């Protein structure tokens, strides 16, 4: 497709499911691209921006906003270029490539909500330097950020990460979860991400085993983590909002035992 030089904006879902589209170049005057613009464009192999464009640039099939160095569109990308600071909301969403290993470079500081939603990424490595996986928001906002999708099997989190969104790995069938021992905020046990200061499970996954010493299960911790059964340890005192919402597939679990130690259950917990 040839886009006119007068074009300044591409709206949300503009080319969604254009299955034959293989190449596109954005003209020099384009300033904005809506969410899902190239979602499910399975044949898309080349995405570029005219060199004269002062707002956007392209590298490694990523469209990057100049100044903020934020990847805003990566539907055809297989890697993240060095020098990027932010992975934008829904940036990789609908990317139909099977990516065996995606490395988030050390230049990246923030990964926004839904960044890798609906992608076939087998292993993801967040390099030393990444500080936020998800966005810290007002506690009153009841939103699942859904950063990683269910195809992810391995996750590596470095020492520099200071914030992880609730439910980060909940949909994943992880075979490997690594959190640097030098991370001062988080640790891993039983394929769960746990805060060190209060022992709260920030996120489990479909393969997680909740540690027996657990006292707090955070909001969205096992949201949509499809499981045959739920076993809550005897020391758990609180279960957060939507902690196990949409997590049972109903094949085996016929009874849910909530220990006497539990004194608080958040809304829509089950």
PDB file of C-alpha atoms in Angstrom:
ATOM      1  CA  UNK A   1       0.000   0.000   0.000  1.00  0.00           C
ATOM      2  CA  UNK A   2       1.194   3.521  -0.762  1.00  0.00           C
ATOM      3  CA  UNK A   3       0.264   6.087   1.842  1.00  0.00           C
ATOM      4  CA  UNK A   4      -0.056   9.758   0.807  1.00  0.00           C
ATOM      5  CA  UNK A   5       2.383  12.412   2.021  1.00  0.00           C
ATOM      6  CA  UNK A   6      -0.546  14.368   3.484  1.00  0.00           C
ATOM      7  CA  UNK A   7      -1.269  11.587   6.011  1.00  0.00           C
ATOM      8  CA  UNK A   8      -0.732  12.660   9.636  1.00  0.00           C
ATOM      9  CA  UNK A   9      -2.440   9.935  11.683  1.00  0.00           C
ATOM     10  CA  UNK A  10      -3.273   6.213  11.501  1.00  0.00           C
ATOM     11  CA  UNK A  11      -6.265   5.246  13.603  1.00  0.00           C
ATOM     12  CA  UNK A  12      -6.780   2.244  15.917  1.00  0.00           C
ATOM     13  CA  UNK A  13      -7.190  -1.107  14.108  1.00  0.00           C
ATOM     14  CA  UNK A  14      -6.656   0.589  10.731  1.00  0.00           C
ATOM     15  CA  UNK A  15      -4.960  -2.424   9.107  1.00  0.00           C
ATOM     16  CA  UNK A  16      -6.098  -5.093  11.553  1.00  0.00           C
ATOM     17  CA  UNK A  17      -6.159  -8.570   9.947  1.00  0.00           C
ATOM     18  CA  UNK A  18      -4.844  -7.423   6.576  1.00  0.00           C
ATOM     19  CA  UNK A  19      -3.398 -10.893   6.108  1.00  0.00           C
ATOM     20  CA  UNK A  20      -1.650 -10.184   2.784  1.00  0.00           C
ATOM     21  CA  UNK A  21       0.016  -6.921   3.761  1.00  0.00           C
ATOM     22  CA  UNK A  22       3.784  -7.566   3.676  1.00  0.00           C
ATOM     23  CA  UNK A  23       5.405  -4.127   3.562  1.00  0.00           C
ATOM     24  CA  UNK A  24       4.511  -0.624   4.663  1.00  0.00           C
ATOM     25  CA  UNK A  25       6.352   2.697   4.903  1.00  0.00           C
ATOM     26  CA  UNK A  26       4.971   5.587   6.893  1.00  0.00           C
ATOM     27  CA  UNK A  27       5.319   9.004   5.209  1.00  0.00           C
ATOM     28  CA  UNK A  28       7.182  11.942   6.732  1.00  0.00           C
ATOM     29  CA  UNK A  29       4.093  13.676   8.184  1.00  0.00           C
ATOM     30  CA  UNK A  30       2.653  10.785  10.239  1.00  0.00           C
ATOM     31  CA  UNK A  31       2.691  11.722  13.929  1.00  0.00           C
ATOM     32  CA  UNK A  32       0.407   9.179  15.601  1.00  0.00           C
ATOM     33  CA  UNK A  33      -0.459   5.484  15.299  1.00  0.00           C
ATOM     34  CA  UNK A  34      -3.476   4.017  17.095  1.00  0.00           C
ATOM     35  CA  UNK A  35      -3.506   0.775  19.078  1.00  0.00           C
ATOM     36  CA  UNK A  36      -3.775  -2.480  17.096  1.00  0.00           C
ATOM     37  CA  UNK A  37      -3.020  -0.642  13.855  1.00  0.00           C
ATOM     38  CA  UNK A  38      -1.223  -3.683  12.381  1.00  0.00           C
ATOM     39  CA  UNK A  39      -2.627  -6.360  14.672  1.00  0.00           C
ATOM     40  CA  UNK A  40      -2.736  -9.862  13.107  1.00  0.00           C
ATOM     41  CA  UNK A  41      -0.973  -8.783   9.899  1.00  0.00           C
ATOM     42  CA  UNK A  42       0.685 -12.201   9.699  1.00  0.00           C
ATOM     43  CA  UNK A  43       2.551 -11.569   6.406  1.00  0.00           C
ATOM     44  CA  UNK A  44       3.999  -8.220   7.486  1.00  0.00           C
ATOM     45  CA  UNK A  45       7.800  -8.361   7.180  1.00  0.00           C
ATOM     46  CA  UNK A  46       8.902  -4.778   6.621  1.00  0.00           C
ATOM     47  CA  UNK A  47       7.794  -1.697   8.571  1.00  0.00           C
ATOM     48  CA  UNK A  48       9.641   1.585   8.060  1.00  0.00           C
ATOM     49  CA  UNK A  49       9.268   5.323   8.511  1.00  0.00           C
ATOM     50  CA  UNK A  50      10.453   7.992   6.089  1.00  0.00           C
ATOM     51  CA  UNK A  51      13.784   9.457   7.226  1.00  0.00           C
ATOM     52  CA  UNK A  52      12.339  12.959   6.997  1.00  0.00           C
ATOM     53  CA  UNK A  53       9.763  12.197   9.715  1.00  0.00           C
ATOM     54  CA  UNK A  54      10.650  14.329  12.765  1.00  0.00           C
ATOM     55  CA  UNK A  55       8.221  12.580  15.168  1.00  0.00           C
ATOM     56  CA  UNK A  56       8.809   8.890  14.459  1.00  0.00           C
ATOM     57  CA  UNK A  57      11.643   6.649  13.335  1.00  0.00           C
ATOM     58  CA  UNK A  58      12.004   2.957  12.546  1.00  0.00           C
ATOM     59  CA  UNK A  59      14.563   0.326  13.484  1.00  0.00           C
ATOM     60  CA  UNK A  60      14.402  -3.500  13.435  1.00  0.00           C
ATOM     61  CA  UNK A  61      10.767  -3.240  12.213  1.00  0.00           C
ATOM     62  CA  UNK A  62       9.885  -1.232  15.320  1.00  0.00           C
ATOM     63  CA  UNK A  63       8.263   2.199  15.090  1.00  0.00           C
ATOM     64  CA  UNK A  64       9.808   4.421  17.759  1.00  0.00           C
ATOM     65  CA  UNK A  65       8.712   7.826  18.976  1.00  0.00           C
ATOM     66  CA  UNK A  66      11.595  10.272  18.829  1.00  0.00           C
ATOM     67  CA  UNK A  67      12.482  12.035  22.077  1.00  0.00           C
ATOM     68  CA  UNK A  68      10.822   9.556  24.443  1.00  0.00           C
ATOM     69  CA  UNK A  69      12.431   6.622  22.553  1.00  0.00           C
ATOM     70  CA  UNK A  70       9.264   4.560  23.070  1.00  0.00           C
ATOM     71  CA  UNK A  71       8.436   1.588  20.849  1.00  0.00           C
ATOM     72  CA  UNK A  72       4.818   2.224  19.892  1.00  0.00           C
ATOM     73  CA  UNK A  73       4.385  -0.455  17.207  1.00  0.00           C
ATOM     74  CA  UNK A  74       6.206  -3.774  16.805  1.00  0.00           C
ATOM     75  CA  UNK A  75       3.758  -6.084  15.030  1.00  0.00           C
ATOM     76  CA  UNK A  76       6.459  -7.243  12.604  1.00  0.00           C
ATOM     77  CA  UNK A  77       9.460  -7.106  14.955  1.00  0.00           C
ATOM     78  CA  UNK A  78      11.542 -10.044  16.170  1.00  0.00           C
ATOM     79  CA  UNK A  79      13.855  -8.077  18.430  1.00  0.00           C
ATOM     80  CA  UNK A  80      14.033  -4.822  20.385  1.00  0.00           C
ATOM     81  CA  UNK A  81      16.785  -2.413  19.313  1.00  0.00           C
ATOM     82  CA  UNK A  82      19.315  -1.088  21.824  1.00  0.00           C
ATOM     83  CA  UNK A  83      18.748   2.513  22.857  1.00  0.00           C
ATOM     84  CA  UNK A  84      14.986   2.199  23.350  1.00  0.00           C
ATOM     85  CA  UNK A  85      13.765   3.497  26.729  1.00  0.00           C
ATOM     86  CA  UNK A  86      10.129   2.360  26.817  1.00  0.00           C
ATOM     87  CA  UNK A  87       8.136  -0.555  25.393  1.00  0.00           C
ATOM     88  CA  UNK A  88       4.736   0.982  24.766  1.00  0.00           C
ATOM     89  CA  UNK A  89       1.247  -0.274  25.529  1.00  0.00           C
ATOM     90  CA  UNK A  90       0.216  -3.102  23.154  1.00  0.00           C
ATOM     91  CA  UNK A  91       3.462  -2.556  21.190  1.00  0.00           C
ATOM     92  CA  UNK A  92       3.940  -6.246  20.300  1.00  0.00           C
ATOM     93  CA  UNK A  93       0.255  -7.156  20.444  1.00  0.00           C
ATOM     94  CA  UNK A  94      -0.856  -9.342  17.562  1.00  0.00           C
ATOM     95  CA  UNK A  95       2.723 -10.094  16.473  1.00  0.00           C
ATOM     96  CA  UNK A  96       2.307 -13.476  14.777  1.00  0.00           C
ATOM     97  CA  UNK A  97       5.959 -14.569  14.768  1.00  0.00           C
ATOM     98  CA  UNK A  98       7.148 -17.378  16.984  1.00  0.00           C
ATOM     99  CA  UNK A  99       9.964 -15.760  18.943  1.00  0.00           C
ATOM    100  CA  UNK A 100      12.075 -18.307  20.795  1.00  0.00           C
ATOM    101  CA  UNK A 101      13.843 -15.713  22.935  1.00  0.00           C
ATOM    102  CA  UNK A 102      13.194 -11.992  23.250  1.00  0.00           C
ATOM    103  CA  UNK A 103      15.760  -9.873  25.097  1.00  0.00           C
ATOM    104  CA  UNK A 104      14.572  -6.565  26.523  1.00  0.00           C
ATOM    105  CA  UNK A 105      17.792  -4.493  26.323  1.00  0.00           C
ATOM    106  CA  UNK A 106      19.334  -2.729  29.307  1.00  0.00           C
ATOM    107  CA  UNK A 107      18.473   0.672  27.814  1.00  0.00           C
ATOM    108  CA  UNK A 108      14.769  -0.030  28.494  1.00  0.00           C
ATOM    109  CA  UNK A 109      13.529   1.324  31.821  1.00  0.00           C
ATOM    110  CA  UNK A 110       9.767   0.806  31.542  1.00  0.00           C
ATOM    111  CA  UNK A 111       7.548  -1.857  29.976  1.00  0.00           C
ATOM    112  CA  UNK A 112       3.974  -0.591  29.767  1.00  0.00           C
ATOM    113  CA  UNK A 113       0.733  -2.513  30.283  1.00  0.00           C
ATOM    114  CA  UNK A 114      -0.215  -5.136  27.652  1.00  0.00           C
ATOM    115  CA  UNK A 115       3.156  -4.679  25.895  1.00  0.00           C
ATOM    116  CA  UNK A 116       3.510  -8.370  24.930  1.00  0.00           C
ATOM    117  CA  UNK A 117      -0.168  -9.303  24.923  1.00  0.00           C
ATOM    118  CA  UNK A 118      -1.279 -11.943  22.387  1.00  0.00           C
ATOM    119  CA  UNK A 119       2.258 -12.840  21.264  1.00  0.00           C
ATOM    120  CA  UNK A 120       4.031 -16.168  20.767  1.00  0.00           C
ATOM    121  CA  UNK A 121       7.176 -15.414  22.790  1.00  0.00           C
ATOM    122  CA  UNK A 122       8.655 -18.567  24.318  1.00  0.00           C
ATOM    123  CA  UNK A 123      11.283 -16.968  26.559  1.00  0.00           C
ATOM    124  CA  UNK A 124      11.668 -13.363  27.642  1.00  0.00           C
ATOM    125  CA  UNK A 125      14.744 -11.928  29.334  1.00  0.00           C
ATOM    126  CA  UNK A 126      14.542  -8.523  31.015  1.00  0.00           C
ATOM    127  CA  UNK A 127      18.139  -7.242  31.092  1.00  0.00           C
ATOM    128  CA  UNK A 128      19.873  -5.483  33.973  1.00  0.00           C
ATOM    129  CA  UNK A 129      18.680  -1.896  33.751  1.00  0.00           C
ATOM    130  CA  UNK A 130      14.943  -2.563  33.380  1.00  0.00           C
ATOM    131  CA  UNK A 131      13.143  -0.947  36.350  1.00  0.00           C
ATOM    132  CA  UNK A 132       9.380  -1.293  35.789  1.00  0.00           C
ATOM    133  CA  UNK A 133       7.470  -4.223  34.303  1.00  0.00           C
ATOM    134  CA  UNK A 134       4.016  -2.758  34.188  1.00  0.00           C
ATOM    135  CA  UNK A 135       2.947   0.599  35.532  1.00  0.00           C
ATOM    136  CA  UNK A 136       2.385   1.426  39.181  1.00  0.00           C
ATOM    137  CA  UNK A 137      -1.099   2.842  39.407  1.00  0.00           C
ATOM    138  CA  UNK A 138      -3.603   4.112  41.936  1.00  0.00           C
ATOM    139  CA  UNK A 139      -4.723   1.224  44.152  1.00  0.00           C
ATOM    140  CA  UNK A 140      -8.344   2.045  43.349  1.00  0.00           C
ATOM    141  CA  UNK A 141      -7.861   1.215  39.666  1.00  0.00           C
ATOM    142  CA  UNK A 142      -9.068  -2.355  39.213  1.00  0.00           C
ATOM    143  CA  UNK A 143      -7.250  -3.286  36.017  1.00  0.00           C
ATOM    144  CA  UNK A 144      -5.309  -6.330  34.911  1.00  0.00           C
ATOM    145  CA  UNK A 145      -2.268  -5.192  32.919  1.00  0.00           C
ATOM    146  CA  UNK A 146      -1.790  -8.514  31.112  1.00  0.00           C
ATOM    147  CA  UNK A 147       1.795  -7.877  29.994  1.00  0.00           C
ATOM    148  CA  UNK A 148       2.839 -11.464  29.182  1.00  0.00           C
ATOM    149  CA  UNK A 149       0.716 -13.896  27.199  1.00  0.00           C
ATOM    150  CA  UNK A 150       0.076 -17.586  27.743  1.00  0.00           C
ATOM    151  CA  UNK A 151       2.722 -18.852  25.275  1.00  0.00           C
ATOM    152  CA  UNK A 152       5.627 -17.683  27.446  1.00  0.00           C
ATOM    153  CA  UNK A 153       7.489 -20.553  29.126  1.00  0.00           C
ATOM    154  CA  UNK A 154      10.548 -18.832  30.611  1.00  0.00           C
ATOM    155  CA  UNK A 155      10.978 -15.441  32.297  1.00  0.00           C
ATOM    156  CA  UNK A 156      14.164 -13.812  33.632  1.00  0.00           C
ATOM    157  CA  UNK A 157      13.923 -10.761  35.913  1.00  0.00           C
ATOM    158  CA  UNK A 158      17.062  -8.786  36.892  1.00  0.00           C
ATOM    159  CA  UNK A 159      18.159  -7.086  40.111  1.00  0.00           C
ATOM    160  CA  UNK A 160      17.232  -3.614  38.840  1.00  0.00           C
ATOM    161  CA  UNK A 161      13.463  -4.223  38.654  1.00  0.00           C
ATOM    162  CA  UNK A 162      11.671  -2.176  41.321  1.00  0.00           C
ATOM    163  CA  UNK A 163       8.054  -2.749  40.296  1.00  0.00           C
ATOM    164  CA  UNK A 164       6.186  -5.720  38.824  1.00  0.00           C
ATOM    165  CA  UNK A 165       2.505  -5.438  37.916  1.00  0.00           C
ATOM    166  CA  UNK A 166       0.095  -7.829  39.697  1.00  0.00           C
ATOM    167  CA  UNK A 167      -0.488 -11.035  37.741  1.00  0.00           C
ATOM    168  CA  UNK A 168       2.512 -10.588  35.455  1.00  0.00           C
ATOM    169  CA  UNK A 169       2.984 -14.314  34.740  1.00  0.00           C
ATOM    170  CA  UNK A 170      -0.456 -15.583  35.754  1.00  0.00           C
ATOM    171  CA  UNK A 171      -1.534 -16.818  32.309  1.00  0.00           C
ATOM    172  CA  UNK A 172       1.797 -18.470  31.519  1.00  0.00           C
ATOM    173  CA  UNK A 173       2.650 -22.159  31.847  1.00  0.00           C
ATOM    174  CA  UNK A 174       6.160 -21.428  33.037  1.00  0.00           C
ATOM    175  CA  UNK A 175       8.847 -24.061  33.126  1.00  0.00           C
ATOM    176  CA  UNK A 176      11.388 -21.534  34.369  1.00  0.00           C
ATOM    177  CA  UNK A 177      11.215 -18.358  36.447  1.00  0.00           C
ATOM    178  CA  UNK A 178      14.454 -16.604  37.358  1.00  0.00           C
ATOM    179  CA  UNK A 179      14.692 -13.558  39.596  1.00  0.00           C
ATOM    180  CA  UNK A 180      18.147 -12.274  40.436  1.00  0.00           C
ATOM    181  CA  UNK A 181      19.139 -12.978  44.030  1.00  0.00           C
ATOM    182  CA  UNK A 182      20.413  -9.394  44.128  1.00  0.00           C
ATOM    183  CA  UNK A 183      16.903  -8.010  43.557  1.00  0.00           C
ATOM    184  CA  UNK A 184      16.003  -6.158  46.758  1.00  0.00           C
ATOM    185  CA  UNK A 185      12.219  -6.189  46.175  1.00  0.00           C
ATOM    186  CA  UNK A 186      11.263  -9.580  44.693  1.00  0.00           C
ATOM    187  CA  UNK A 187      12.171 -13.249  44.885  1.00  0.00           C
ATOM    188  CA  UNK A 188      10.850 -16.422  43.272  1.00  0.00           C
ATOM    189  CA  UNK A 189       9.655 -19.666  44.830  1.00  0.00           C
ATOM    190  CA  UNK A 190       7.401 -22.359  43.427  1.00  0.00           C
ATOM    191  CA  UNK A 191       7.127 -20.440  40.139  1.00  0.00           C
ATOM    192  CA  UNK A 192       5.658 -17.501  42.054  1.00  0.00           C
ATOM    193  CA  UNK A 193       6.864 -13.894  42.217  1.00  0.00           C
ATOM    194  CA  UNK A 194       6.954 -12.848  45.872  1.00  0.00           C
ATOM    195  CA  UNK A 195       7.615  -9.521  47.553  1.00  0.00           C
ATOM    196  CA  UNK A 196      10.433  -9.799  50.045  1.00  0.00           C
ATOM    197  CA  UNK A 197       9.139  -7.197  52.521  1.00  0.00           C
ATOM    198  CA  UNK A 198       5.736  -8.754  53.261  1.00  0.00           C
ATOM    199  CA  UNK A 199       5.819 -12.211  51.626  1.00  0.00           C
ATOM    200  CA  UNK A 200       2.904 -11.395  49.298  1.00  0.00           C
ATOM    201  CA  UNK A 201       2.532 -13.391  46.100  1.00  0.00           C
ATOM    202  CA  UNK A 202       2.453 -10.766  43.357  1.00  0.00           C
ATOM    203  CA  UNK A 203       1.949 -13.360  40.645  1.00  0.00           C
ATOM    204  CA  UNK A 204       1.733 -17.102  40.283  1.00  0.00           C
ATOM    205  CA  UNK A 205       1.151 -19.012  37.068  1.00  0.00           C
ATOM    206  CA  UNK A 206      -0.547 -22.144  35.780  1.00  0.00           C
ATOM    207  CA  UNK A 207       2.386 -24.296  36.952  1.00  0.00           C
ATOM    208  CA  UNK A 208       2.895 -22.574  40.315  1.00  0.00           C
ATOM    209  CA  UNK A 209       2.886 -24.293  43.695  1.00  0.00           C
ATOM    210  CA  UNK A 210       1.968 -21.843  46.444  1.00  0.00           C
ATOM    211  CA  UNK A 211       4.671 -22.023  49.155  1.00  0.00           C
ATOM    212  CA  UNK A 212       3.436 -23.338  52.514  1.00  0.00           C
ATOM    213  CA  UNK A 213       4.742 -20.260  54.359  1.00  0.00           C
ATOM    214  CA  UNK A 214       2.627 -17.867  52.267  1.00  0.00           C
ATOM    215  CA  UNK A 215       0.482 -15.438  54.280  1.00  0.00           C
ATOM    216  CA  UNK A 216      -0.726 -13.068  51.536  1.00  0.00           C
ATOM    217  CA  UNK A 217      -1.983 -13.714  48.000  1.00  0.00           C
ATOM    218  CA  UNK A 218      -2.127 -10.426  46.090  1.00  0.00           C
ATOM    219  CA  UNK A 219      -4.723  -9.076  43.670  1.00  0.00           C
ATOM    220  CA  UNK A 220      -4.741 -10.694  40.215  1.00  0.00           C
ATOM    221  CA  UNK A 221      -2.053 -13.130  41.452  1.00  0.00           C
ATOM    222  CA  UNK A 222      -3.588 -16.137  39.658  1.00  0.00           C
ATOM    223  CA  UNK A 223      -6.015 -14.304  37.381  1.00  0.00           C
ATOM    224  CA  UNK A 224      -6.843 -16.526  34.367  1.00  0.00           C
ATOM    225  CA  UNK A 225      -4.173 -18.997  35.491  1.00  0.00           C
ATOM    226  CA  UNK A 226      -6.131 -22.039  34.348  1.00  0.00           C
ATOM    227  CA  UNK A 227      -5.712 -24.727  36.965  1.00  0.00           C
ATOM    228  CA  UNK A 228      -7.346 -28.037  37.809  1.00  0.00           C
ATOM    229  CA  UNK A 229      -7.448 -27.258  41.515  1.00  0.00           C
ATOM    230  CA  UNK A 230      -6.614 -24.575  44.032  1.00  0.00           C
ATOM    231  CA  UNK A 231      -4.847 -25.379  47.293  1.00  0.00           C
ATOM    232  CA  UNK A 232      -4.534 -22.504  49.741  1.00  0.00           C
ATOM    233  CA  UNK A 233      -1.886 -23.057  52.451  1.00  0.00           C
ATOM    234  CA  UNK A 234      -2.919 -23.053  56.111  1.00  0.00           C
ATOM    235  CA  UNK A 235      -1.058 -19.807  56.948  1.00  0.00           C
ATOM    236  CA  UNK A 236      -2.684 -17.546  54.344  1.00  0.00           C
ATOM    237  CA  UNK A 237      -4.355 -14.537  55.962  1.00  0.00           C
ATOM    238  CA  UNK A 238      -5.525 -12.446  53.006  1.00  0.00           C
ATOM    239  CA  UNK A 239      -6.599 -13.091  49.411  1.00  0.00           C
ATOM    240  CA  UNK A 240      -6.637 -10.082  47.098  1.00  0.00           C
ATOM    241  CA  UNK A 241      -9.236  -8.880  44.618  1.00  0.00           C
ATOM    242  CA  UNK A 242      -9.608 -11.163  41.578  1.00  0.00           C
ATOM    243  CA  UNK A 243      -6.738 -13.301  42.888  1.00  0.00           C
ATOM    244  CA  UNK A 244      -8.202 -16.519  41.440  1.00  0.00           C
ATOM    245  CA  UNK A 245     -10.817 -15.042  39.117  1.00  0.00           C
ATOM    246  CA  UNK A 246     -11.297 -17.093  35.914  1.00  0.00           C
ATOM    247  CA  UNK A 247      -8.605 -19.532  37.029  1.00  0.00           C
ATOM    248  CA  UNK A 248     -10.559 -22.795  37.332  1.00  0.00           C
ATOM    249  CA  UNK A 249     -11.342 -24.947  34.330  1.00  0.00           C
ATOM    250  CA  UNK A 250     -13.628 -27.125  36.439  1.00  0.00           C
ATOM    251  CA  UNK A 251     -12.246 -30.549  35.531  1.00  0.00           C
ATOM    252  CA  UNK A 252     -11.058 -31.647  38.957  1.00  0.00           C
ATOM    253  CA  UNK A 253     -11.706 -29.003  41.578  1.00  0.00           C
ATOM    254  CA  UNK A 254     -15.026 -29.762  43.268  1.00  0.00           C
ATOM    255  CA  UNK A 255     -14.222 -28.329  46.692  1.00  0.00           C
ATOM    256  CA  UNK A 256     -12.388 -25.194  47.764  1.00  0.00           C
ATOM    257  CA  UNK A 257     -11.068 -25.117  51.309  1.00  0.00           C
ATOM    258  CA  UNK A 258     -10.363 -21.686  52.751  1.00  0.00           C
ATOM    259  CA  UNK A 259      -8.237 -21.993  55.915  1.00  0.00           C
ATOM    260  CA  UNK A 260      -9.373 -20.547  59.246  1.00  0.00           C
ATOM    261  CA  UNK A 261      -6.350 -18.238  59.096  1.00  0.00           C
ATOM    262  CA  UNK A 262      -7.935 -16.171  56.280  1.00  0.00           C
ATOM    263  CA  UNK A 263      -9.403 -12.911  57.608  1.00  0.00           C
ATOM    264  CA  UNK A 264      -9.817 -10.977  54.353  1.00  0.00           C
ATOM    265  CA  UNK A 265     -11.044 -11.865  50.864  1.00  0.00           C
ATOM    266  CA  UNK A 266     -11.075  -9.205  48.149  1.00  0.00           C
ATOM    267  CA  UNK A 267     -13.886  -8.611  45.663  1.00  0.00           C
ATOM    268  CA  UNK A 268     -14.320 -11.140  42.856  1.00  0.00           C
ATOM    269  CA  UNK A 269     -11.479 -13.194  44.406  1.00  0.00           C
ATOM    270  CA  UNK A 270     -12.902 -16.423  42.955  1.00  0.00           C
TER     271      UNK A 270
END
